[in-house]
mmCIF file with all atom_site columns, C-alpha atoms in Angstrom:
data_model
loop_
_atom_site.group_PDB
_atom_site.id
_atom_site.type_symbol
_atom_site.label_atom_id
_atom_site.label_alt_id
_atom_site.label_comp_id
_atom_site.label_asym_id
_atom_site.label_entity_id
_atom_site.label_seq_id
_atom_site.pdbx_PDB_ins_code
_atom_site.Cartn_x
_atom_site.Cartn_y
_atom_site.Cartn_z
_atom_site.occupancy
_atom_site.B_iso_or_equiv
_atom_site.pdbx_formal_charge
_atom_site.auth_seq_id
_atom_site.auth_comp_id
_atom_site.auth_asym_id
_atom_site.auth_atom_id
_atom_site.pdbx_PDB_model_num
ATOM 1   C CA . MET H 1 1   ? 17.807 10.974 6.648   1.00 0.00 ? 700 MET H CA 1
ATOM 2   C CA . VAL H 1 2   ? 18.808 7.863  4.797   1.00 0.00 ? 701 VAL H CA 1
ATOM 3   C CA . PRO H 1 3   ? 18.076 8.097  1.053   1.00 0.00 ? 702 PRO H CA 1
ATOM 4   C CA . ILE H 1 4   ? 15.641 5.673  -0.524  1.00 0.00 ? 703 ILE H CA 1
ATOM 5   C CA . ILE H 1 5   ? 16.796 3.970  -3.701  1.00 0.00 ? 704 ILE H CA 1
ATOM 6   C CA . LEU H 1 6   ? 14.525 1.396  -5.301  1.00 0.00 ? 705 LEU H CA 1
ATOM 7   C CA . GLU H 1 7   ? 15.504 -0.248 -8.550  1.00 0.00 ? 706 GLU H CA 1
ATOM 8   C CA . LYS H 1 8   ? 12.709 -0.602 -11.056 1.00 0.00 ? 707 LYS H CA 1
ATOM 9   C CA . THR H 1 9   ? 10.989 -3.935 -11.422 1.00 0.00 ? 708 THR H CA 1
ATOM 10  C CA . LYS H 1 10  ? 8.515  -5.221 -13.939 1.00 0.00 ? 709 LYS H CA 1
ATOM 11  C CA . SER H 1 11  ? 5.671  -3.473 -12.077 1.00 0.00 ? 710 SER H CA 1
ATOM 12  C CA . THR H 1 12  ? 7.331  -0.707 -10.031 1.00 0.00 ? 711 THR H CA 1
ATOM 13  C CA . PRO H 1 13  ? 9.347  2.371  -10.983 1.00 0.00 ? 712 PRO H CA 1
ATOM 14  C CA . HIS H 1 14  ? 12.885 3.366  -10.198 1.00 0.00 ? 713 HIS H CA 1
ATOM 15  C CA . VAL H 1 15  ? 12.652 5.596  -7.111  1.00 0.00 ? 714 VAL H CA 1
ATOM 16  C CA . LEU H 1 16  ? 15.314 7.862  -5.661  1.00 0.00 ? 715 LEU H CA 1
ATOM 17  C CA . ILE H 1 17  ? 14.550 10.065 -2.685  1.00 0.00 ? 716 ILE H CA 1
ATOM 18  C CA . ASN H 1 18  ? 17.474 12.018 -1.324  1.00 0.00 ? 717 ASN H CA 1
ATOM 19  C CA . SER H 1 19  ? 17.288 14.510 1.529   1.00 0.00 ? 718 SER H CA 1
ATOM 20  C CA . GLU H 1 20  ? 20.787 15.874 0.855   1.00 0.00 ? 719 GLU H CA 1
ATOM 21  C CA . ASN H 1 21  ? 19.757 17.569 -2.387  1.00 0.00 ? 720 ASN H CA 1
ATOM 22  C CA . ALA H 1 22  ? 15.981 17.729 -1.723  1.00 0.00 ? 721 ALA H CA 1
ATOM 23  C CA . LYS H 1 23  ? 15.265 15.694 -4.837  1.00 0.00 ? 722 LYS H CA 1
ATOM 24  C CA . LEU H 1 24  ? 12.841 12.893 -5.624  1.00 0.00 ? 723 LEU H CA 1
ATOM 25  C CA . GLU H 1 25  ? 12.836 10.840 -8.810  1.00 0.00 ? 724 GLU H CA 1
ATOM 26  C CA . PHE H 1 26  ? 10.230 8.426  -10.130 1.00 0.00 ? 725 PHE H CA 1
ATOM 27  C CA . LYS H 1 27  ? 10.900 6.773  -13.473 1.00 0.00 ? 726 LYS H CA 1
ATOM 28  C CA . GLY H 1 28  ? 9.251  3.909  -15.340 1.00 0.00 ? 727 GLY H CA 1
ATOM 29  C CA . GLU H 1 29  ? 5.989  2.079  -14.915 1.00 0.00 ? 728 GLU H CA 1
ATOM 30  C CA . SER H 1 30  ? 3.930  1.562  -11.783 1.00 0.00 ? 729 SER H CA 1
ATOM 31  C CA . PHE H 1 31  ? 1.251  -1.065 -11.436 1.00 0.00 ? 730 PHE H CA 1
ATOM 32  C CA . PRO H 1 32  ? 2.174  -2.980 -8.283  1.00 0.00 ? 731 PRO H CA 1
ATOM 33  C CA . GLU H 1 33  ? -0.273 -5.532 -6.952  1.00 0.00 ? 732 GLU H CA 1
ATOM 34  C CA . ASN H 1 34  ? -0.707 -3.368 -3.858  1.00 0.00 ? 733 ASN H CA 1
ATOM 35  C CA . ALA H 1 35  ? 0.206  0.243  -4.638  1.00 0.00 ? 734 ALA H CA 1
ATOM 36  C CA . ALA H 1 36  ? -0.778 1.464  -1.169  1.00 0.00 ? 735 ALA H CA 1
ATOM 37  C CA . LYS H 1 37  ? 1.685  -0.965 0.410   1.00 0.00 ? 736 LYS H CA 1
ATOM 38  C CA . PHE H 1 38  ? 4.453  -0.102 -2.067  1.00 0.00 ? 737 PHE H CA 1
ATOM 39  C CA . TYR H 1 39  ? 4.098  3.670  -1.654  1.00 0.00 ? 738 TYR H CA 1
ATOM 40  C CA . ALA H 1 40  ? 3.361  3.761  2.112   1.00 0.00 ? 739 ALA H CA 1
ATOM 41  C CA . PRO H 1 41  ? 7.043  3.825  3.189   1.00 0.00 ? 740 PRO H CA 1
ATOM 42  C CA . LEU H 1 42  ? 7.758  6.559  0.640   1.00 0.00 ? 741 LEU H CA 1
ATOM 43  C CA . LEU H 1 43  ? 4.885  8.688  1.909   1.00 0.00 ? 742 LEU H CA 1
ATOM 44  C CA . TYR H 1 44  ? 6.065  8.145  5.481   1.00 0.00 ? 743 TYR H CA 1
ATOM 45  C CA . TRP H 1 45  ? 9.608  9.221  4.515   1.00 0.00 ? 744 TRP H CA 1
ATOM 46  C CA . ILE H 1 46  ? 8.277  12.330 2.776   1.00 0.00 ? 745 ILE H CA 1
ATOM 47  C CA . ARG H 1 47  ? 6.159  13.296 5.809   1.00 0.00 ? 746 ARG H CA 1
ATOM 48  C CA . GLU H 1 48  ? 9.151  12.875 8.125   1.00 0.00 ? 747 GLU H CA 1
ATOM 49  C CA . TYR H 1 49  ? 11.383 14.802 5.764   1.00 0.00 ? 748 TYR H CA 1
ATOM 50  C CA . LEU H 1 50  ? 8.991  17.716 5.408   1.00 0.00 ? 749 LEU H CA 1
ATOM 51  C CA . GLU H 1 51  ? 8.630  17.938 9.183   1.00 0.00 ? 750 GLU H CA 1
ATOM 52  C CA . SER H 1 52  ? 12.342 17.697 9.934   1.00 0.00 ? 751 SER H CA 1
ATOM 53  C CA . LYS H 1 53  ? 14.133 19.587 7.164   1.00 0.00 ? 752 LYS H CA 1
ATOM 54  C CA . ASP H 1 54  ? 14.165 23.289 6.543   1.00 0.00 ? 753 ASP H CA 1
ATOM 55  C CA . THR H 1 55  ? 14.744 22.869 2.822   1.00 0.00 ? 754 THR H CA 1
ATOM 56  C CA . LYS H 1 56  ? 13.354 25.763 0.823   1.00 0.00 ? 755 LYS H CA 1
ATOM 57  C CA . ILE H 1 57  ? 13.373 24.170 -2.652  1.00 0.00 ? 756 ILE H CA 1
ATOM 58  C CA . ILE H 1 58  ? 12.247 20.626 -3.383  1.00 0.00 ? 757 ILE H CA 1
ATOM 59  C CA . THR H 1 59  ? 12.461 19.070 -6.853  1.00 0.00 ? 758 THR H CA 1
ATOM 60  C CA . ILE H 1 60  ? 10.360 16.120 -7.977  1.00 0.00 ? 759 ILE H CA 1
ATOM 61  C CA . ASP H 1 61  ? 11.332 14.522 -11.297 1.00 0.00 ? 760 ASP H CA 1
ATOM 62  C CA . MET H 1 62  ? 8.553  12.354 -12.693 1.00 0.00 ? 761 MET H CA 1
ATOM 63  C CA . GLU H 1 63  ? 9.191  10.337 -15.836 1.00 0.00 ? 762 GLU H CA 1
ATOM 64  C CA . MET H 1 64  ? 6.474  7.746  -15.857 1.00 0.00 ? 763 MET H CA 1
ATOM 65  C CA . THR H 1 65  ? 5.520  5.806  -18.972 1.00 0.00 ? 764 THR H CA 1
ATOM 66  C CA . TYR H 1 66  ? 2.482  4.160  -17.375 1.00 0.00 ? 765 TYR H CA 1
ATOM 67  C CA . PHE H 1 67  ? 0.761  3.986  -14.007 1.00 0.00 ? 766 PHE H CA 1
ATOM 68  C CA . ASN H 1 68  ? -2.506 2.486  -12.839 1.00 0.00 ? 767 ASN H CA 1
ATOM 69  C CA . SER H 1 69  ? -5.280 4.159  -10.867 1.00 0.00 ? 768 SER H CA 1
ATOM 70  C CA . SER H 1 70  ? -3.934 2.895  -7.525  1.00 0.00 ? 769 SER H CA 1
ATOM 71  C CA . THR H 1 71  ? -0.591 4.509  -8.266  1.00 0.00 ? 770 THR H CA 1
ATOM 72  C CA . SER H 1 72  ? -2.386 7.678  -9.321  1.00 0.00 ? 771 SER H CA 1
ATOM 73  C CA . LYS H 1 73  ? -3.959 7.810  -5.867  1.00 0.00 ? 772 LYS H CA 1
ATOM 74  C CA . ALA H 1 74  ? -0.544 7.319  -4.232  1.00 0.00 ? 773 ALA H CA 1
ATOM 75  C CA . PHE H 1 75  ? 0.914  10.139 -6.355  1.00 0.00 ? 774 PHE H CA 1
ATOM 76  C CA . MET H 1 76  ? -2.011 12.367 -5.398  1.00 0.00 ? 775 MET H CA 1
ATOM 77  C CA . ASN H 1 77  ? -1.380 11.635 -1.715  1.00 0.00 ? 776 ASN H CA 1
ATOM 78  C CA . MET H 1 78  ? 2.288  12.504 -2.211  1.00 0.00 ? 777 MET H CA 1
ATOM 79  C CA . LEU H 1 79  ? 1.493  15.718 -4.050  1.00 0.00 ? 778 LEU H CA 1
ATOM 80  C CA . GLU H 1 80  ? -0.974 16.716 -1.311  1.00 0.00 ? 779 GLU H CA 1
ATOM 81  C CA . LEU H 1 81  ? 1.910  16.575 1.173   1.00 0.00 ? 780 LEU H CA 1
ATOM 82  C CA . PHE H 1 82  ? 3.992  18.801 -1.088  1.00 0.00 ? 781 PHE H CA 1
ATOM 83  C CA . GLU H 1 83  ? 1.035  21.120 -1.718  1.00 0.00 ? 782 GLU H CA 1
ATOM 84  C CA . GLN H 1 84  ? 0.816  21.722 2.029   1.00 0.00 ? 783 GLN H CA 1
ATOM 85  C CA . ALA H 1 85  ? 4.582  22.268 2.194   1.00 0.00 ? 784 ALA H CA 1
ATOM 86  C CA . ALA H 1 86  ? 4.317  24.817 -0.627  1.00 0.00 ? 785 ALA H CA 1
ATOM 87  C CA . GLN H 1 87  ? 1.515  26.604 1.180   1.00 0.00 ? 786 GLN H CA 1
ATOM 88  C CA . ASP H 1 88  ? 3.821  26.718 4.216   1.00 0.00 ? 787 ASP H CA 1
ATOM 89  C CA . GLY H 1 89  ? 6.511  28.511 2.194   1.00 0.00 ? 788 GLY H CA 1
ATOM 90  C CA . LYS H 1 90  ? 8.572  25.840 0.461   1.00 0.00 ? 789 LYS H CA 1
ATOM 91  C CA . ASP H 1 91  ? 9.181  26.005 -3.297  1.00 0.00 ? 790 ASP H CA 1
ATOM 92  C CA . VAL H 1 92  ? 8.193  22.669 -4.803  1.00 0.00 ? 791 VAL H CA 1
ATOM 93  C CA . VAL H 1 93  ? 8.988  22.077 -8.463  1.00 0.00 ? 792 VAL H CA 1
ATOM 94  C CA . VAL H 1 94  ? 7.587  19.098 -10.357 1.00 0.00 ? 793 VAL H CA 1
ATOM 95  C CA . ASN H 1 95  ? 9.368  18.253 -13.609 1.00 0.00 ? 794 ASN H CA 1
ATOM 96  C CA . TRP H 1 96  ? 6.830  16.125 -15.488 1.00 0.00 ? 795 TRP H CA 1
ATOM 97  C CA . ARG H 1 97  ? 8.711  14.403 -18.296 1.00 0.00 ? 796 ARG H CA 1
ATOM 98  C CA . CYS H 1 98  ? 7.003  12.205 -20.877 1.00 0.00 ? 797 CYS H CA 1
ATOM 99  C CA . ARG H 1 99  ? 7.014  11.208 -24.507 1.00 0.00 ? 798 ARG H CA 1
ATOM 100 C CA . GLU H 1 100 ? 5.172  13.727 -26.619 1.00 0.00 ? 799 GLU H CA 1
ATOM 101 C CA . ASP H 1 101 ? 2.884  10.981 -27.968 1.00 0.00 ? 800 ASP H CA 1
ATOM 102 C CA . ASN H 1 102 ? 1.905  9.732  -24.486 1.00 0.00 ? 801 ASN H CA 1
ATOM 103 C CA . GLU H 1 103 ? -1.249 11.797 -24.091 1.00 0.00 ? 802 GLU H CA 1
ATOM 104 C CA . THR H 1 104 ? -2.470 9.765  -21.113 1.00 0.00 ? 803 THR H CA 1
ATOM 105 C CA . ILE H 1 105 ? 0.585  10.581 -18.997 1.00 0.00 ? 804 ILE H CA 1
ATOM 106 C CA . LEU H 1 106 ? 0.616  14.209 -20.129 1.00 0.00 ? 805 LEU H CA 1
ATOM 107 C CA . GLU H 1 107 ? -3.065 14.599 -19.189 1.00 0.00 ? 806 GLU H CA 1
ATOM 108 C CA . ALA H 1 108 ? -2.445 12.947 -15.824 1.00 0.00 ? 807 ALA H CA 1
ATOM 109 C CA . GLY H 1 109 ? 0.280  15.496 -15.117 1.00 0.00 ? 808 GLY H CA 1
ATOM 110 C CA . GLU H 1 110 ? -2.066 18.314 -16.082 1.00 0.00 ? 809 GLU H CA 1
ATOM 111 C CA . GLU H 1 111 ? -4.706 16.964 -13.702 1.00 0.00 ? 810 GLU H CA 1
ATOM 112 C CA . PHE H 1 112 ? -2.153 16.738 -10.882 1.00 0.00 ? 811 PHE H CA 1
ATOM 113 C CA . MET H 1 113 ? -1.170 20.337 -11.637 1.00 0.00 ? 812 MET H CA 1
ATOM 114 C CA . GLU H 1 114 ? -4.805 21.480 -11.404 1.00 0.00 ? 813 GLU H CA 1
ATOM 115 C CA . ASP H 1 115 ? -5.145 19.734 -8.030  1.00 0.00 ? 814 ASP H CA 1
ATOM 116 C CA . SER H 1 116 ? -1.868 21.216 -6.730  1.00 0.00 ? 815 SER H CA 1
ATOM 117 C CA . PRO H 1 117 ? -1.994 24.948 -7.515  1.00 0.00 ? 816 PRO H CA 1
ATOM 118 C CA . SER H 1 118 ? 0.859  25.866 -5.151  1.00 0.00 ? 817 SER H CA 1
ATOM 119 C CA . LEU H 1 119 ? 3.349  23.602 -6.931  1.00 0.00 ? 818 LEU H CA 1
ATOM 120 C CA . THR H 1 120 ? 5.347  24.665 -9.983  1.00 0.00 ? 819 THR H CA 1
ATOM 121 C CA . PHE H 1 121 ? 4.913  22.177 -12.820 1.00 0.00 ? 820 PHE H CA 1
ATOM 122 C CA . ASN H 1 122 ? 7.315  22.026 -15.766 1.00 0.00 ? 821 ASN H CA 1
ATOM 123 C CA . PHE H 1 123 ? 6.134  19.825 -18.629 1.00 0.00 ? 822 PHE H CA 1
ATOM 124 C CA . ILE H 1 124 ? 9.000  18.401 -20.633 1.00 0.00 ? 823 ILE H CA 1
ATOM 125 C CA . THR H 1 125 ? 8.149  16.290 -23.653 1.00 0.00 ? 824 THR H CA 1
ATOM 126 C CA . TYR H 1 126 ? 10.508 14.329 -25.838 1.00 0.00 ? 825 TYR H CA 1
ATOM 127 C CA . GLU H 1 127 ? 10.299 12.280 -29.009 1.00 0.00 ? 826 GLU H CA 1
ATOM 128 C CA . ALA H 1 128 ? 9.865  8.523  -28.806 1.00 0.00 ? 827 ALA H CA 1
ATOM 129 C CA . ASP H 1 129 ? 13.457 7.757  -29.879 1.00 0.00 ? 828 ASP H CA 1
ATOM 130 C CA . GLU H 1 130 ? 15.152 9.804  -27.104 1.00 0.00 ? 829 GLU H CA 1
#
């Protein structure tokens, strides 16, 4: 499958989805005018990938500094796909990286973890000057 690489914009994150190494990266801020439209092709790609690849381990690196409620819904939809994949035997690891003083993002990650019990979440915090 062709990788997806989206450069970050003022309102959308950097996105890298690569089937060769079973890795997804989301980094930055996400508050697009229409989050459903922005994330729809990514969700489609993920569905196709999960149906077509026999990858055992999938890594999702999330380093968001801000996202709105519409993006939160898109992330939840994405994690639901991976939750099902994990229940079907795949190992899905979510590396949730955020500044240690960004309690909102840290709490969002914890909520995603509670809603996705079959996924492995690693919380990685760093100081503001890193």
